[in-house]
XYZ file of C-alpha atoms in Angstrom:
721
model
C -32.558 38.128 -25.848
C -33.214 39.119 -29.500
C -31.010 38.187 -32.442
C -29.763 41.793 -32.731
C -28.726 41.790 -29.070
C -26.964 38.452 -29.452
C -25.086 39.777 -32.467
C -24.043 42.939 -30.678
C -22.660 40.966 -27.768
C -20.485 38.819 -29.989
C -17.061 39.771 -31.328
C -14.516 38.058 -33.498
C -10.796 37.709 -32.826
C -8.783 37.104 -35.942
C -6.375 34.218 -35.499
C -3.309 35.273 -37.514
C -1.607 31.959 -36.981
C -4.288 29.707 -38.357
C -6.265 32.117 -40.490
C -9.723 31.413 -39.098
C -11.759 33.724 -36.887
C -12.670 32.635 -33.393
C -16.083 33.613 -32.056
C -16.317 34.942 -28.502
C -19.406 35.422 -26.381
C -18.721 38.532 -24.342
C -21.399 37.525 -21.814
C -19.343 34.475 -20.932
C -19.223 34.197 -17.117
C -17.678 30.795 -16.513
C -18.170 27.113 -17.374
C -21.130 26.621 -19.709
C -24.174 25.319 -17.813
C -26.339 24.216 -20.757
C -24.573 21.280 -22.363
C -25.238 18.234 -24.460
C -23.582 14.809 -24.520
C -20.321 14.693 -26.473
C -18.611 11.816 -28.317
C -21.611 9.554 -27.789
C -20.248 6.768 -30.012
C -17.068 6.494 -27.958
C -19.171 6.512 -24.790
C -21.188 3.538 -26.055
C -18.026 1.645 -27.010
C -16.532 2.401 -23.595
C -19.605 1.108 -21.760
C -19.678 -2.048 -23.908
C -15.998 -2.668 -23.123
C -16.681 -2.333 -19.400
C -19.570 -4.811 -19.672
C -17.303 -7.194 -21.591
C -14.598 -6.694 -18.952
C -17.039 -7.697 -16.209
C -18.145 -10.766 -18.179
C -14.503 -11.719 -18.721
C -13.947 -11.512 -14.963
C -16.889 -13.843 -14.324
C -15.654 -16.269 -16.978
C -12.117 -16.283 -15.555
C -13.486 -16.768 -12.038
C -15.382 -19.883 -13.155
C -12.417 -21.502 -14.906
C -9.439 -20.218 -12.881
C -7.899 -21.584 -9.696
C -5.435 -19.296 -7.833
C -4.234 -22.258 -5.745
C -2.128 -23.207 -8.746
C -0.018 -20.138 -8.022
C 0.202 -20.722 -4.269
C 1.147 -24.433 -4.376
C 4.064 -26.026 -6.272
C 3.006 -28.651 -8.811
C 4.683 -32.033 -9.412
C 5.290 -33.665 -12.790
C 1.775 -35.124 -12.795
C 0.112 -31.765 -12.171
C -0.781 -32.482 -8.522
C -0.490 -29.783 -5.856
C 2.052 -30.249 -3.070
C 0.542 -29.716 0.372
C -3.076 -29.337 -0.739
C -5.513 -30.540 1.896
C -7.670 -33.532 1.084
C -5.149 -35.058 -1.355
C -2.444 -37.751 -0.976
C 0.107 -34.925 -0.999
C -1.421 -33.155 2.008
C 1.640 -33.819 4.199
C 4.092 -33.482 1.325
C 4.456 -29.744 1.016
C 7.859 -29.537 -0.711
C 8.758 -30.098 -4.373
C 11.826 -32.287 -5.034
C 13.788 -32.396 -8.334
C 15.201 -35.817 -9.303
C 18.173 -34.375 -11.194
C 18.675 -30.690 -10.546
C 21.790 -30.675 -12.744
C 19.559 -31.122 -15.799
C 18.116 -27.683 -15.103
C 21.103 -26.162 -16.919
C 19.368 -27.200 -20.152
C 18.331 -24.338 -22.492
C 14.788 -25.710 -22.429
C 14.374 -24.286 -18.909
C 14.344 -20.768 -20.341
C 12.052 -21.727 -23.239
C 9.506 -23.875 -21.403
C 9.924 -22.475 -17.861
C 10.178 -26.102 -16.696
C 13.176 -28.098 -15.535
C 13.479 -31.284 -17.707
C 13.509 -33.724 -14.804
C 10.914 -35.568 -12.745
C 9.467 -33.564 -9.866
C 7.654 -35.139 -6.907
C 6.181 -33.914 -3.641
C 8.077 -34.841 -0.449
C 7.651 -34.129 3.242
C 11.269 -33.020 3.765
C 14.434 -32.356 1.778
C 17.519 -34.648 1.699
C 20.099 -33.952 4.365
C 23.052 -36.080 3.155
C 24.957 -37.206 0.069
C 23.774 -40.549 -1.312
C 23.740 -42.210 -4.737
C 21.591 -45.082 -5.957
C 24.679 -47.212 -6.603
C 25.896 -46.662 -3.029
C 22.494 -47.730 -1.719
C 22.697 -50.971 -3.686
C 26.097 -51.797 -2.153
C 25.121 -50.915 1.430
C 21.629 -52.415 1.342
C 22.815 -55.877 2.435
C 24.593 -54.537 5.539
C 22.423 -51.538 6.429
C 18.829 -51.221 5.215
C 18.298 -47.888 6.963
C 19.962 -46.054 4.098
C 17.440 -47.461 1.624
C 14.547 -46.583 3.936
C 15.780 -43.003 3.979
C 16.509 -42.926 0.242
C 13.214 -44.466 -0.885
C 11.140 -41.533 0.396
C 12.484 -39.556 -2.568
C 11.233 -42.117 -5.111
C 7.950 -41.947 -7.009
C 6.680 -45.159 -5.456
C 7.692 -47.312 -2.494
C 10.089 -50.171 -3.215
C 10.966 -52.995 -0.860
C 14.586 -53.025 -1.997
C 16.798 -51.403 -4.666
C 16.680 -54.362 -7.042
C 16.638 -52.415 -10.317
C 19.844 -51.638 -12.105
C 20.942 -48.041 -12.581
C 20.056 -48.215 -16.277
C 16.570 -49.489 -15.486
C 16.063 -46.773 -12.878
C 17.020 -44.141 -15.444
C 14.642 -45.598 -18.035
C 11.700 -46.009 -15.650
C 12.482 -42.758 -13.869
C 11.412 -44.217 -10.528
C 14.132 -42.791 -8.264
C 16.787 -40.101 -8.379
C 20.276 -41.413 -9.126
C 21.713 -39.144 -6.412
C 20.616 -36.870 -3.598
C 22.554 -34.163 -1.776
C 22.003 -31.901 1.256
C 19.192 -29.453 0.525
C 16.976 -26.948 2.258
C 13.367 -25.972 1.528
C 13.236 -22.710 -0.393
C 9.852 -21.477 -1.642
C 8.503 -24.975 -0.959
C 11.205 -26.483 -3.186
C 14.357 -28.430 -2.320
C 17.448 -26.459 -3.259
C 21.110 -27.292 -2.494
C 22.414 -26.193 0.893
C 25.118 -23.851 -0.378
C 27.684 -22.235 1.894
C 31.052 -20.537 1.525
C 34.147 -21.961 3.205
C 37.372 -19.956 2.988
C 36.016 -18.180 -0.050
C 35.104 -21.439 -1.837
C 31.542 -22.417 -2.654
C 30.485 -25.695 -1.039
C 27.355 -27.804 -0.749
C 27.053 -29.847 2.422
C 30.664 -28.827 3.281
C 31.904 -30.494 0.073
C 33.261 -28.835 -3.042
C 32.857 -31.950 -5.238
C 30.476 -34.919 -5.154
C 29.345 -37.919 -7.202
C 26.277 -37.348 -9.381
C 25.239 -41.033 -9.353
C 26.213 -41.716 -12.971
C 29.932 -42.116 -12.314
C 30.809 -38.443 -12.861
C 32.301 -36.052 -10.324
C 30.581 -32.686 -10.154
C 31.403 -29.519 -8.227
C 29.278 -27.071 -6.296
C 29.581 -24.413 -9.002
C 27.828 -26.654 -11.536
C 25.078 -27.319 -9.044
C 24.657 -23.626 -8.348
C 24.359 -22.929 -12.085
C 21.495 -25.433 -12.258
C 19.821 -23.976 -9.178
C 20.144 -20.475 -10.581
C 18.204 -21.517 -13.680
C 15.276 -22.507 -11.513
C 15.809 -19.510 -9.251
C 15.214 -17.174 -12.176
C 11.632 -18.402 -12.177
C 11.242 -18.311 -8.382
C 13.297 -15.311 -7.242
C 10.340 -12.960 -7.289
C 8.396 -15.219 -4.939
C 11.172 -15.574 -2.362
C 11.721 -11.844 -2.279
C 7.966 -11.471 -1.964
C 7.876 -13.662 1.141
C 10.650 -11.708 2.849
C 9.072 -8.433 1.827
C 5.782 -9.608 3.328
C 7.567 -10.305 6.632
C 9.117 -6.836 6.603
C 5.744 -5.256 5.896
C 4.185 -7.204 8.766
C 6.867 -5.778 11.076
C 6.844 -2.166 9.894
C 3.325 -1.485 8.619
C 2.469 0.939 11.409
C 5.720 2.876 10.876
C 4.927 3.086 7.166
C 1.415 4.311 7.929
C 2.818 6.927 10.329
C 5.243 8.121 7.654
C 2.457 8.513 5.111
C 0.323 10.439 7.623
C 3.234 12.792 8.302
C 3.723 13.217 4.534
C 0.038 14.084 4.165
C 0.288 16.618 6.982
C 3.417 18.221 5.466
C 1.806 18.418 2.016
C -1.356 19.944 3.439
C 0.696 22.444 5.463
C 2.718 23.503 2.408
C -0.446 23.970 0.336
C -1.928 26.210 3.035
C 1.284 28.193 3.504
C 1.668 28.769 -0.242
C -1.347 31.075 -0.053
C 0.352 33.447 2.377
C 4.117 33.083 2.018
C 4.625 31.568 -1.438
C 7.876 33.474 -2.014
C 9.401 32.531 1.322
C 8.178 28.975 1.032
C 9.747 28.662 -2.403
C 13.163 29.461 -0.976
C 12.466 27.045 1.850
C 11.871 24.446 -0.881
C 15.154 25.406 -2.484
C 17.243 25.285 0.668
C 15.515 22.107 1.856
C 15.974 20.211 -1.416
C 19.593 21.308 -1.818
C 20.275 20.386 1.823
C 18.662 16.937 1.546
C 20.569 16.132 -1.647
C 23.742 17.398 0.023
C 23.101 15.046 2.942
C 22.687 12.190 0.472
C 25.996 13.068 -1.200
C 27.752 13.124 2.174
C 26.257 9.797 3.228
C 27.255 8.130 -0.051
C 30.808 9.465 0.324
C 30.976 8.201 3.915
C 29.797 4.719 2.896
C 32.280 4.716 0.007
C 35.144 5.553 2.380
C 34.015 2.935 4.926
C 34.243 0.223 2.258
C 37.864 1.055 1.471
C 39.938 -2.031 2.185
C 36.926 -4.279 2.739
C 37.186 -7.692 1.005
C 35.319 -7.927 -2.314
C 34.193 -4.285 -2.103
C 36.183 -3.545 -5.279
C 33.963 -5.881 -7.315
C 31.485 -4.419 -9.800
C 27.799 -5.116 -10.274
C 28.719 -7.016 -13.424
C 31.054 -9.276 -11.425
C 28.432 -10.438 -8.913
C 25.589 -10.585 -11.442
C 21.905 -10.690 -10.488
C 21.425 -11.475 -6.788
C 18.262 -12.039 -4.781
C 19.896 -10.485 -1.714
C 19.800 -6.809 -2.650
C 22.003 -5.897 0.338
C 24.986 -7.411 -1.495
C 24.945 -4.475 -3.896
C 25.295 -2.048 -0.982
C 28.578 -3.751 -0.042
C 30.202 -2.552 -3.280
C 32.076 0.719 -3.621
C 30.743 1.072 -7.160
C 27.151 1.276 -5.900
C 27.793 4.180 -3.532
C 30.027 5.962 -6.053
C 27.243 5.750 -8.647
C 24.685 7.130 -6.182
C 27.056 9.962 -5.266
C 27.612 10.948 -8.917
C 23.855 10.929 -9.632
C 23.117 13.123 -6.605
C 25.940 15.534 -7.520
C 24.556 15.923 -11.044
C 21.067 16.517 -9.626
C 22.420 19.136 -7.223
C 24.233 21.001 -10.013
C 21.141 20.825 -12.254
C 18.887 22.383 -9.593
C 21.378 25.166 -8.860
C 21.727 26.004 -12.566
C 17.936 26.036 -12.960
C 17.688 28.527 -10.101
C 20.286 30.781 -11.695
C 18.778 30.863 -15.184
C 15.090 30.915 -14.150
C 15.279 33.423 -11.299
C 13.174 36.051 -13.151
C 10.504 33.590 -14.286
C 10.170 32.218 -10.770
C 8.471 35.482 -9.735
C 5.604 34.735 -12.119
C 5.356 31.198 -10.829
C 5.098 32.472 -7.274
C 2.263 34.827 -8.319
C 0.439 31.929 -10.002
C 0.967 29.750 -6.938
C -0.550 32.425 -4.715
C -3.569 32.639 -7.000
C -3.840 28.837 -7.007
C -3.701 28.813 -3.218
C -6.616 31.229 -3.069
C -8.635 28.997 -5.385
C -7.919 25.914 -3.286
C -8.688 27.897 -0.150
C -12.129 28.795 -1.517
C -12.727 25.217 -2.771
C -11.064 23.062 -0.056
C -12.885 19.899 -1.172
C -10.432 19.698 -4.081
C -7.758 18.514 -1.628
C -9.893 15.464 -0.843
C -10.417 14.507 -4.474
C -7.019 12.705 -4.852
C -8.303 10.187 -2.294
C -11.237 9.382 -4.593
C -8.850 8.995 -7.539
C -6.680 6.688 -5.438
C -9.705 4.517 -4.587
C -10.742 4.268 -8.254
C -7.196 3.409 -9.335
C -6.872 0.787 -6.582
C -10.091 -0.877 -7.760
C -8.872 -0.950 -11.371
C -5.446 -2.342 -10.455
C -6.905 -4.989 -8.138
C -9.488 -6.109 -10.706
C -6.831 -6.355 -13.428
C -4.474 -8.378 -11.207
C -7.203 -10.792 -10.096
C -8.375 -11.404 -13.673
C -4.769 -11.918 -14.829
C -4.207 -14.562 -12.124
C -7.480 -16.362 -12.817
C -6.818 -16.391 -16.562
C -3.278 -17.687 -16.027
C -4.585 -20.550 -13.854
C -7.494 -21.524 -16.088
C -7.755 -24.985 -17.594
C -6.571 -28.516 -16.922
C -2.985 -29.775 -16.563
C -1.157 -29.902 -19.884
C 1.859 -32.202 -20.216
C 4.669 -31.758 -22.732
C 7.676 -33.746 -23.859
C 10.887 -32.428 -22.334
C 14.390 -33.722 -23.062
C 17.572 -32.744 -21.194
C 19.417 -31.747 -24.362
C 16.394 -30.278 -26.139
C 17.267 -32.014 -29.441
C 14.302 -34.349 -29.839
C 11.986 -33.667 -32.761
C 9.035 -34.250 -30.432
C 10.294 -31.635 -27.961
C 7.503 -29.459 -26.515
C 4.666 -31.599 -27.934
C 1.757 -32.598 -25.702
C 1.721 -36.056 -24.152
C -0.062 -38.317 -21.655
C 2.082 -39.236 -18.619
C 0.080 -42.409 -17.940
C 1.023 -44.094 -21.216
C 4.101 -42.066 -22.235
C 6.642 -44.867 -21.622
C 4.756 -47.136 -24.056
C 4.584 -44.605 -26.901
C 6.894 -44.206 -29.879
C 8.135 -40.869 -28.533
C 9.818 -42.539 -25.543
C 11.603 -44.921 -27.916
C 12.572 -42.258 -30.454
C 13.885 -39.852 -27.796
C 15.802 -41.718 -25.056
C 15.719 -39.775 -21.802
C 12.618 -37.802 -22.794
C 9.996 -37.190 -20.103
C 6.341 -36.276 -20.091
C 6.156 -33.541 -17.478
C 3.534 -31.076 -16.377
C 3.977 -27.787 -18.295
C 1.064 -25.469 -17.566
C -2.701 -25.248 -17.234
C -4.669 -25.000 -20.440
C -7.034 -26.893 -22.679
C -8.364 -27.298 -26.201
C -11.733 -25.624 -25.726
C -12.570 -22.337 -27.425
C -12.114 -20.498 -24.124
C -8.628 -21.895 -23.530
C -7.531 -21.141 -27.083
C -8.369 -17.461 -26.592
C -6.752 -17.024 -23.150
C -3.768 -15.046 -24.610
C -6.269 -12.777 -26.384
C -8.193 -12.344 -23.133
C -4.969 -11.374 -21.346
C -4.271 -8.706 -23.978
C -7.864 -7.447 -23.695
C -7.486 -7.403 -19.901
C -4.341 -5.283 -20.159
C -5.787 -2.892 -22.748
C -9.037 -2.213 -20.871
C -7.013 -1.794 -17.679
C -4.889 0.928 -19.313
C -8.038 2.525 -20.730
C -9.722 2.612 -17.309
C -6.616 3.961 -15.579
C -6.330 6.826 -18.056
C -10.084 7.457 -17.857
C -9.971 7.778 -14.063
C -7.104 10.267 -14.331
C -8.940 12.183 -17.085
C -12.113 12.321 -14.991
C -10.181 13.822 -12.089
C -8.513 16.410 -14.300
C -11.802 17.452 -15.911
C -13.635 17.686 -12.564
C -10.877 19.763 -10.952
C -10.609 21.989 -14.030
C -14.345 22.692 -13.913
C -14.164 23.637 -10.233
C -11.172 25.962 -10.648
C -12.650 27.529 -13.793
C -15.724 28.410 -11.716
C -13.403 30.219 -9.313
C -11.526 32.129 -12.025
C -14.604 33.362 -13.904
C -16.242 34.649 -10.714
C -15.866 38.446 -10.932
C -16.415 38.975 -7.201
C -14.553 36.248 -5.357
C -15.770 34.358 -3.399
C -19.328 35.736 -3.644
C -19.840 34.767 -7.295
C -18.419 31.257 -6.950
C -21.309 28.801 -7.448
C -22.138 26.419 -4.588
C -20.446 22.989 -4.578
C -18.288 23.701 -7.655
C -16.343 20.419 -7.485
C -19.445 18.269 -7.122
C -21.122 20.161 -9.977
C -18.078 19.818 -12.245
C -17.778 16.105 -11.455
C -21.461 15.562 -12.255
C -21.149 17.450 -15.553
C -18.109 15.422 -16.559
C -19.861 12.103 -15.866
C -23.216 13.072 -17.335
C -22.168 14.881 -20.499
C -18.520 14.123 -21.248
C -17.887 10.443 -20.459
C -17.474 9.855 -24.197
C -14.952 12.676 -24.608
C -12.916 11.552 -21.611
C -13.040 7.966 -22.886
C -11.891 9.166 -26.325
C -8.843 10.948 -24.930
C -7.931 8.066 -22.630
C -8.404 5.584 -25.513
C -5.778 7.399 -27.581
C -3.368 7.350 -24.654
C -4.059 3.682 -23.851
C -3.421 2.719 -27.493
C -0.001 4.386 -27.418
C 0.843 2.725 -24.110
C -0.126 -0.753 -25.371
C 2.158 -0.240 -28.381
C 5.004 0.680 -26.038
C 4.373 -2.458 -23.979
C 4.395 -4.598 -27.140
C 7.712 -3.048 -28.151
C 9.200 -3.798 -24.730
C 7.912 -7.379 -24.927
C 9.441 -7.930 -28.364
C 12.701 -6.356 -27.265
C 13.021 -8.683 -24.267
C 12.160 -11.874 -26.148
C 14.119 -11.141 -29.345
C 17.153 -9.496 -27.780
C 19.548 -12.330 -28.658
C 18.369 -12.494 -32.273
C 18.737 -8.759 -32.955
C 21.570 -7.160 -34.890
C 22.816 -3.609 -34.461
C 20.449 -2.158 -37.064
C 17.350 -3.746 -35.521
C 18.457 -2.603 -32.050
C 18.859 0.940 -33.360
C 15.408 0.896 -34.954
C 13.950 -0.528 -31.746
C 15.462 2.306 -29.701
C 14.157 4.872 -32.217
C 10.650 3.430 -31.987
C 10.760 3.454 -28.186
C 11.922 7.069 -28.161
C 9.255 8.132 -30.682
C 6.430 6.463 -28.779
C 7.658 7.946 -25.480
C 7.682 11.428 -27.016
C 4.264 10.807 -28.561
C 2.833 9.708 -25.207
C 4.253 12.802 -23.479
C 2.786 15.145 -26.119
C -0.612 13.409 -26.039
C -0.718 13.665 -22.231
C -0.034 17.408 -22.446
C -2.681 17.959 -25.150
C -5.241 15.777 -23.357
C -4.748 17.683 -20.121
C -5.477 21.014 -21.787
C -8.308 19.513 -23.837
C -10.007 18.350 -20.621
C -9.765 21.906 -19.281
C -11.513 23.227 -22.390
C -14.146 20.484 -22.099
C -14.772 21.492 -18.483
C -15.202 25.142 -19.489
C -17.069 25.020 -22.811
C -18.536 21.496 -22.915
C -17.476 20.720 -26.506
C -16.322 17.349 -27.851
C -12.786 16.085 -27.457
C -11.402 16.881 -30.917
C -12.768 20.444 -30.951
C -11.575 21.060 -27.387
C -8.105 19.694 -28.170
C -7.884 21.910 -31.266
C -8.994 25.041 -29.401
C -6.617 24.316 -26.524
C -3.727 23.838 -28.951
C -4.540 27.020 -30.860
C -4.878 28.991 -27.634
C -1.518 27.769 -26.377
C 0.143 28.546 -29.715
C -1.229 32.099 -29.645
C 0.256 32.465 -26.166
C 3.402 30.407 -26.654
C 5.579 32.968 -24.831
C 3.417 32.797 -21.733
C 3.480 28.987 -21.895
C 7.262 28.965 -22.016
C 7.547 31.423 -19.139
C 4.954 30.147 -16.699
C 3.955 26.543 -17.249
C 7.272 24.733 -16.992
C 8.651 26.947 -14.232
C 5.542 26.385 -12.117
C 5.848 22.628 -12.620
C 9.489 22.878 -11.542
C 8.509 24.662 -8.333
C 5.858 22.025 -7.545
C 8.304 19.206 -8.262
C 10.683 20.747 -5.744
C 7.852 20.712 -3.201
C 7.293 17.005 -3.842
C 11.020 16.325 -3.510
C 11.162 18.242 -0.231
C 8.259 16.330 1.320
C 9.582 12.998 0.041
C 13.135 13.822 1.117
C 12.151 14.822 4.662
C 10.135 11.654 5.206
C 12.804 9.544 3.452
C 15.617 10.820 5.686
C 13.574 10.197 8.842
C 12.620 6.707 7.639
C 16.250 5.913 6.782
C 17.438 6.948 10.236
C 14.634 4.935 11.850
C 14.948 1.682 9.866
C 18.759 1.646 10.105
C 18.670 2.033 13.910
C 20.323 5.464 13.932
C 17.786 7.064 16.274
C 17.950 4.703 19.278
C 18.190 7.525 21.818
C 15.077 9.255 20.419
C 12.881 6.399 19.252
C 13.451 2.685 18.808
C 12.507 1.368 15.385
C 12.094 -2.223 14.117
C 15.162 -4.399 14.719
C 14.548 -7.628 12.745
C 14.246 -6.692 9.071
C 15.299 -8.824 6.104
C 15.709 -5.768 3.883
C 15.584 -2.357 5.536
C 15.205 -0.823 2.078
C 11.786 -2.474 1.659
C 9.894 -0.292 4.172
C 12.220 2.603 3.325
C 11.351 2.555 -0.379
C 7.683 2.029 0.491
C 7.694 5.132 2.684
C 9.595 7.156 0.079
C 7.366 6.120 -2.823
C 4.222 6.415 -0.705
C 5.254 9.880 0.500
C 5.894 10.953 -3.063
C 2.470 9.683 -4.146
C 0.811 11.478 -1.228
C 2.665 14.700 -2.057
C 1.892 14.176 -5.746
C -1.797 13.825 -4.907
C -1.842 17.191 -3.120
C 0.436 19.028 -5.525
C -1.287 17.548 -8.597
C -4.399 19.413 -7.440
C -2.224 22.490 -7.274
C -0.788 21.800 -10.757
C -4.261 21.334 -12.222
C -5.354 24.534 -10.531
C -2.435 26.502 -12.003
C -2.948 24.998 -15.479
C -6.660 25.834 -15.405
C -6.010 29.376 -14.210
C -3.388 29.749 -16.941
C -5.802 28.626 -19.690
C -8.523 30.885 -18.286
C -6.005 33.718 -18.032
C -5.138 33.390 -21.735
C -8.836 33.359 -22.614
C -9.410 36.357 -20.333
C -6.746 38.426 -22.081
C -8.267 37.660 -25.486
C -11.855 38.339 -24.386
C -11.369 41.459 -22.260
C -9.270 44.627 -22.232
C -9.499 45.674 -18.584
C -12.051 48.435 -19.219
C -15.187 48.965 -17.177
C -17.302 47.273 -19.846
C -14.908 44.348 -20.246
C -12.953 43.982 -17.014
C -10.344 41.334 -16.438
C -11.337 38.398 -14.255
C -7.649 38.041 -13.444
C -6.574 39.014 -9.925
C -5.072 42.560 -9.883
C -1.884 41.402 -8.127
C -1.199 38.717 -10.740
C -2.021 41.128 -13.565
C 0.434 43.667 -12.138
C 3.195 41.066 -12.017
C 2.550 40.056 -15.618
C 2.651 43.735 -16.671
C 6.069 44.117 -15.081
C 7.291 41.016 -16.913
C 5.805 42.385 -20.211
C 3.633 39.325 -20.743
C 0.558 41.442 -21.455
C 0.567 43.220 -24.769
C 0.620 46.999 -24.886
C -2.816 47.017 -26.483
C -4.236 44.979 -23.629
C -2.572 47.269 -21.082
C -4.262 50.294 -22.617
């Protein structure tokens, strides 16, 4: 084509808002085929980071040892229950003086300031060292039993109590305990509403003081704060082992429902929308009724009037469901959600017609390119790989190094507190003399090498690259889907003009030419997210030291970064669509997408949010249907139809898994739909600016959708003519 012909086929649209003309190629027939690599520098940096991430994984694998997470560790840094060691048959960790765990140093150092040894079983009776000394002459069996909880075997209890405390050879008292997460914890029980341990409310602590069960529970709770996640994890694992096939069946049903809705949207979008409405309102109404029924059933029940604040943090989540406050809160939340949805229907009833037209057009696009429904599975695989790699590296980094021992004192007032020490010679050092009662206990795994000094930096790098990869995978999916759906829109004769394998072609273009641009956009988002994580970290660790002004500023920063992340996600999404269509770099694509949306701000307000609302209702309907069925199954309310699992620790574990999994499955299907609608919307705005509907410049927009937009006066009078 000559220069004159190229000039004649080019027109300019004056942008009144920004004052610069935008050049249009009137021969534009879809996503640009001839492209060049964009944002090459960012692509190189991204590849180098991935190489460094792989090298970090190899380095962590060499130095780390995940067994340090699986096995409890005694005060000398030895594993309890590890095969091939003297502790092979001693699988349980025993605390000499659990009452010392009330010390503030437990929260600071995550270690209880008392000697910890590995034992084969937990104590089953109350005994003190002084009692053993008195009874040893008449009955040596007590000493035989007691000595198994000492650091070394003694023939007889010849040492005085003071000497035992100084040498730290034996506990001064033991009490009935049970193994809990491979650790000996008091055997608590409730008798007539009173907390007891071993059927006693008070007991001797071995130093001449009388203690009660409440003090002992306070000490145990300090340690439990470190271990609660693991105990819940074990019970959750048991529940998953029992219900995994039911969970899998629920997810398959969710996938089938989502697929069915996507297919039906092509033919009966209007009817299906009202099915969504009635279904969502009905499911929420059922939830309100169930919450009210549970609230009424708890009337008059003992302790049901207590609040969440009264019972505090509990590992047994079912305790919260025995409170009237819990069900009342759920009922209020569901009522507010019900009212919100009804009001949205009333005020958006006219705009919903446009959304239905867009959904029908999106259904046609997905119908012509059915492979797009499979793409969420590929995204899920990529995300699973990233999450797994990040978790493995985090564990290996956390368990890298050799045992490090630190000085710990019960009161935490020694000037040498938290300094490193050597347990073999600690009792002969000046620290032991300067700080009576101080102990040299295992603290964590580390070292003084260059690698160990930079482990915190490696953890931050691990988290940052993980966020970058996660956002890149999502960006790649959005760009690939946008390229496929843009090929559909810009085909004048559908489906004849749609190029073959549009999704595969768009995916290849995104990887080959636009890895740098996608990495650039995801880098911006990852940077914002890492700042938000840092803010959350500082807020949690400095909460007690903050005043009202600092708390206010912290909340403002959190709100600002959340808003910034939301805006960047919206701009990135539209920038990826422009990249898929025109093949320009990230900054230019983001600018053109923003300008295009600003020139069509009325259409954005009318169509985009309402369509998202309709798709969200579809997700809620799928999730709600599966959630109700799972609730009836796991709570044994369908015994006449089907018999579900009967021995669950927490029925809410598989229930929440099914609900969240169903939502993710529905989100995977409907996110394809959302990307399709967003791409069609961007192409529609471009189409209206490029063409006027004449024979020379016909609209690529479907006639039915164009007619609906005419009725809603979303096409200017000039464009109509």
